[in-house]
């Protein structure tokens, strides 16, 4: 069983609308949780990073939240733009073996005009 | 900085052929990672190096896969012989010293298709 589960698998929204992507994880204890954005044909790029003691982190129109008790994170995108169309990957770094990251399979977001 | 550089960007080969993927990490980064990405399994860590030394290769699927890092600015991932199930996008990433929050910077990937 994957230790990082993301939902939904894919999502289509209208330009200008908001959306929320979910990440549930079982990795414990963990050092930090990161959201990556991966445009088609490119490598992932880091959007936000949160340690286990942080609840929220923003990067422009992207806001990530973390509930370490329930082991859930979400990525909220406000006022979506066509350029937000991409895959969003949740990545958890454990406290031990710090370079062995656990990746979710991603949510594919499509923003349509 | 040009970022992580990978070549080739695309590779189409026949089953049984040898495939060599190349990576140039960001200058000054101590860590280099090789990942494989498929639709079914997402991103999977294959192997990573620290100061040119392989640290963890437990993700390498089988003996057909090998990776080297002869110096701080170059690494290769080799598949010999290749099989259709090796078709995937292979990413190289690099990062500075591990401090728990170090970001891994990914290259553009090599899209491999084995026929």
Short mmCIF file of C-alpha atoms in Angstrom, two decimals:
data_model
loop_
_atom_site.label_atom_id
_atom_site.label_comp_id
_atom_site.label_asym_id
_atom_site.label_seq_id
_atom_site.Cartn_x
_atom_site.Cartn_y
_atom_site.Cartn_z
CA UNK A 1 0.00 0.00 0.00
CA UNK A 2 1.32 3.41 -0.94
CA UNK A 3 2.21 5.46 2.10
CA UNK A 4 1.05 8.65 0.38
CA UNK A 5 -2.41 8.68 -1.20
CA UNK A 6 -3.76 11.58 -3.21
CA UNK A 7 -7.25 12.43 -4.32
CA UNK A 8 -8.83 13.02 -6.67
CA UNK A 9 -6.79 11.36 -9.39
CA UNK A 10 -7.88 14.01 -11.83
CA UNK A 11 -9.89 17.20 -11.72
CA UNK A 12 -11.30 19.60 -14.29
CA UNK A 13 -12.33 23.10 -13.24
CA UNK A 14 -13.28 26.36 -14.92
CA UNK A 15 -10.78 29.19 -15.02
CA UNK A 16 -11.24 31.49 -12.06
CA UNK A 17 -12.66 28.82 -9.77
CA UNK A 18 -11.02 27.51 -6.61
CA UNK A 19 -10.12 23.90 -5.94
CA UNK A 20 -8.65 21.73 -3.20
CA UNK A 21 -6.44 18.70 -3.61
CA UNK A 22 -6.04 16.12 -0.87
CA UNK A 23 -3.10 14.11 0.44
CA UNK A 24 -3.31 11.42 3.10
CA UNK A 25 -0.14 9.80 4.37
CA UNK A 26 0.95 7.10 6.79
CA UNK A 27 4.66 7.96 6.90
CA UNK A 28 5.56 8.40 10.56
CA UNK A 29 7.47 10.06 11.99
CA UNK A 30 8.02 12.54 9.22
CA UNK A 31 10.28 15.49 8.76
CA UNK A 32 8.37 17.55 6.24
CA UNK A 33 5.68 17.44 3.59
CA UNK A 34 6.06 19.13 0.25
CA UNK A 35 3.76 19.84 -2.66
CA UNK A 36 5.27 19.76 -6.14
CA UNK A 37 3.80 21.06 -9.39
CA UNK A 38 4.69 19.13 -12.52
CA UNK A 39 3.87 20.67 -15.88
CA UNK A 40 3.47 18.30 -18.80
CA UNK A 41 6.84 17.25 -20.16
CA UNK A 42 8.79 18.79 -17.30
CA UNK A 43 10.23 17.78 -13.97
CA UNK A 44 8.46 18.54 -10.67
CA UNK A 45 8.97 21.95 -9.08
CA UNK A 46 8.54 22.55 -5.37
CA UNK A 47 5.57 24.76 -4.39
CA UNK A 48 5.42 24.58 -0.60
CA UNK A 49 7.12 22.79 2.25
CA UNK A 50 5.81 22.30 5.77
CA UNK A 51 7.40 20.70 8.80
CA UNK A 52 5.31 18.62 11.16
CA UNK A 53 4.82 21.66 13.40
CA UNK A 54 3.40 23.91 10.69
CA UNK A 55 -0.28 24.10 9.84
CA UNK A 56 -0.29 26.22 6.72
CA UNK A 57 2.04 27.63 4.09
CA UNK A 58 1.22 29.89 1.18
CA UNK A 59 2.88 30.56 -2.14
CA UNK A 60 0.87 33.10 -4.07
CA UNK A 61 -2.46 31.56 -5.00
CA UNK A 62 -1.38 28.20 -3.57
CA UNK A 63 -2.08 27.46 0.10
CA UNK A 64 -1.10 24.18 1.70
CA UNK A 65 -2.46 22.98 5.02
CA UNK A 66 -1.28 20.19 7.26
CA UNK A 67 -2.99 18.28 10.05
CA UNK A 68 -0.31 16.06 11.60
CA UNK A 69 -2.84 14.42 13.92
CA UNK A 70 -4.99 13.07 11.12
CA UNK A 71 -2.04 12.81 8.73
CA UNK A 72 -3.75 14.88 6.07
CA UNK A 73 -2.62 17.73 3.88
CA UNK A 74 -4.45 19.76 1.32
CA UNK A 75 -3.42 22.14 -1.43
CA UNK A 76 -5.88 24.92 -2.16
CA UNK A 77 -5.65 26.85 -5.41
CA UNK A 78 -7.44 30.17 -5.51
CA UNK A 79 -8.74 31.87 -8.65
CA UNK A 80 -7.34 29.20 -10.94
CA UNK A 81 -5.57 30.09 -14.16
CA UNK A 82 -4.98 28.10 -17.31
CA UNK A 83 -1.32 27.83 -16.34
CA UNK A 84 -2.32 25.89 -13.21
CA UNK A 85 -3.05 22.89 -15.43
CA UNK A 86 -0.50 20.36 -14.24
CA UNK A 87 -0.01 17.38 -11.97
CA UNK A 88 0.34 18.14 -8.27
CA UNK A 89 2.38 15.69 -6.25
CA UNK A 90 2.45 15.32 -2.48
CA UNK A 91 5.82 14.22 -1.10
CA UNK A 92 6.61 13.20 2.47
CA UNK A 93 10.14 13.06 3.86
CA UNK A 94 10.56 10.70 6.84
CA UNK A 95 12.67 11.65 9.83
CA UNK A 96 14.94 8.70 9.24
CA UNK A 97 16.47 7.94 5.86
CA UNK A 98 15.90 11.57 5.00
CA UNK A 99 16.60 11.11 1.31
CA UNK A 100 14.10 8.29 0.84
CA UNK A 101 11.09 10.40 -0.06
CA UNK A 102 7.58 9.01 -0.32
CA UNK A 103 5.70 10.26 -3.38
CA UNK A 104 1.99 10.32 -4.06
CA UNK A 105 0.87 9.44 -7.57
CA UNK A 106 -0.41 12.94 -8.07
CA UNK A 107 -3.60 14.75 -9.00
CA UNK A 108 -3.94 15.81 -12.61
CA UNK A 109 -5.59 19.26 -12.71
CA UNK A 110 -7.00 20.70 -15.91
CA UNK A 111 -8.21 24.28 -15.95
CA UNK A 112 -10.49 25.10 -18.87
CA UNK A 113 -11.49 28.55 -20.15
CA UNK B 1 22.46 28.36 -13.39
CA UNK B 2 21.01 26.18 -16.13
CA UNK B 3 19.46 23.78 -13.64
CA UNK B 4 19.72 20.02 -13.86
CA UNK B 5 20.48 18.93 -17.42
CA UNK B 6 19.44 15.58 -18.82
CA UNK B 7 20.04 13.95 -22.15
CA UNK B 8 18.62 12.71 -24.32
CA UNK B 9 15.14 14.17 -23.83
CA UNK B 10 13.58 11.32 -25.75
CA UNK B 11 14.83 7.83 -26.52
CA UNK B 12 13.16 5.14 -28.56
CA UNK B 13 14.91 1.80 -28.72
CA UNK B 14 14.26 -1.84 -29.37
CA UNK B 15 14.04 -4.47 -26.72
CA UNK B 16 17.44 -5.90 -25.87
CA UNK B 17 19.38 -2.75 -26.70
CA UNK B 18 21.51 -0.86 -24.23
CA UNK B 19 20.24 2.53 -23.11
CA UNK B 20 22.33 5.19 -21.39
CA UNK B 21 20.76 8.23 -19.78
CA UNK B 22 22.87 11.18 -18.74
CA UNK B 23 22.61 13.84 -16.09
CA UNK B 24 24.48 16.98 -15.12
CA UNK B 25 23.47 18.18 -11.64
CA UNK B 26 23.41 21.77 -10.45
CA UNK B 27 26.92 22.91 -9.68
CA UNK B 28 27.73 22.70 -5.97
CA UNK B 29 25.02 20.19 -5.12
CA UNK B 30 26.23 17.21 -3.09
CA UNK B 31 23.33 14.87 -3.79
CA UNK B 32 22.13 13.35 -7.04
CA UNK B 33 19.02 11.25 -7.44
CA UNK B 34 17.64 9.07 -10.23
CA UNK B 35 13.86 8.59 -10.38
CA UNK B 36 11.50 6.71 -12.68
CA UNK B 37 7.96 7.92 -13.29
CA UNK B 38 5.09 5.91 -14.74
CA UNK B 39 1.36 6.53 -14.80
CA UNK B 40 0.71 3.48 -12.66
CA UNK B 41 3.37 3.94 -9.98
CA UNK B 42 4.15 7.65 -10.02
CA UNK B 43 7.67 8.71 -9.07
CA UNK B 44 9.99 6.05 -7.69
CA UNK B 45 13.49 6.62 -6.36
CA UNK B 46 15.97 4.31 -8.07
CA UNK B 47 19.29 5.35 -6.55
CA UNK B 48 20.99 8.36 -5.04
CA UNK B 49 24.57 9.52 -4.65
CA UNK B 50 26.27 11.71 -2.07
CA UNK B 51 29.58 13.24 -3.12
CA UNK B 52 29.70 10.85 -6.08
CA UNK B 53 29.27 7.74 -3.89
CA UNK B 54 26.14 5.57 -4.26
CA UNK B 55 24.32 5.60 -0.92
CA UNK B 56 21.09 3.72 -1.55
CA UNK B 57 20.37 1.66 -4.63
CA UNK B 58 17.53 -0.36 -3.15
CA UNK B 59 15.14 1.11 -5.67
CA UNK B 60 17.02 -0.22 -8.68
CA UNK B 61 14.62 -2.77 -10.11
CA UNK B 62 17.11 -5.43 -11.16
CA UNK B 63 20.62 -6.12 -12.33
CA UNK B 64 19.84 -4.74 -15.75
CA UNK B 65 20.00 -1.27 -14.22
CA UNK B 66 23.25 0.36 -13.19
CA UNK B 67 24.24 3.92 -12.32
CA UNK B 68 27.56 5.68 -12.04
CA UNK B 69 28.79 9.06 -10.98
CA UNK B 70 32.41 9.41 -12.07
CA UNK B 71 32.62 13.04 -10.94
CA UNK B 72 30.58 15.77 -9.29
CA UNK B 73 29.17 17.05 -12.56
CA UNK B 74 28.09 13.90 -14.36
CA UNK B 75 26.07 10.75 -13.81
CA UNK B 76 24.72 7.99 -16.00
CA UNK B 77 21.90 5.50 -15.67
CA UNK B 78 22.30 2.46 -17.88
CA UNK B 79 19.80 -0.22 -18.78
CA UNK B 80 21.19 -3.33 -20.41
CA UNK B 81 19.36 -5.12 -21.89
CA UNK B 82 16.29 -2.92 -22.08
CA UNK B 83 12.76 -4.33 -21.94
CA UNK B 84 9.36 -2.82 -22.88
CA UNK B 85 8.41 -2.56 -19.20
CA UNK B 86 11.30 -0.13 -18.74
CA UNK B 87 9.35 2.44 -20.75
CA UNK B 88 8.91 5.45 -18.48
CA UNK B 89 10.17 8.96 -17.85
CA UNK B 90 13.48 8.99 -15.99
CA UNK B 91 14.27 12.04 -13.91
CA UNK B 92 17.51 13.15 -12.41
CA UNK B 93 17.43 15.54 -9.44
CA UNK B 94 20.05 17.19 -7.29
CA UNK B 95 20.11 18.93 -3.94
CA UNK B 96 22.52 20.59 -1.58
CA UNK B 97 23.51 19.21 1.79
CA UNK B 98 20.66 17.34 3.46
CA UNK B 99 19.20 19.48 6.23
CA UNK B 100 15.75 17.99 6.25
CA UNK B 101 14.30 20.77 4.17
CA UNK B 102 16.63 20.78 1.21
CA UNK B 103 14.75 21.05 -2.06
CA UNK B 104 15.47 18.56 -4.79
CA UNK B 105 15.68 20.23 -8.17
CA UNK B 106 14.52 18.04 -11.01
CA UNK B 107 15.74 17.91 -14.56
CA UNK B 108 13.33 17.86 -17.52
CA UNK B 109 13.45 14.06 -17.71
CA UNK B 110 14.22 11.51 -20.39
CA UNK B 111 11.19 9.87 -21.95
CA UNK B 112 12.17 6.29 -22.77
CA UNK B 113 10.16 4.02 -25.01
CA UNK B 114 11.33 0.44 -25.46
CA UNK B 115 9.61 -1.34 -28.32
#
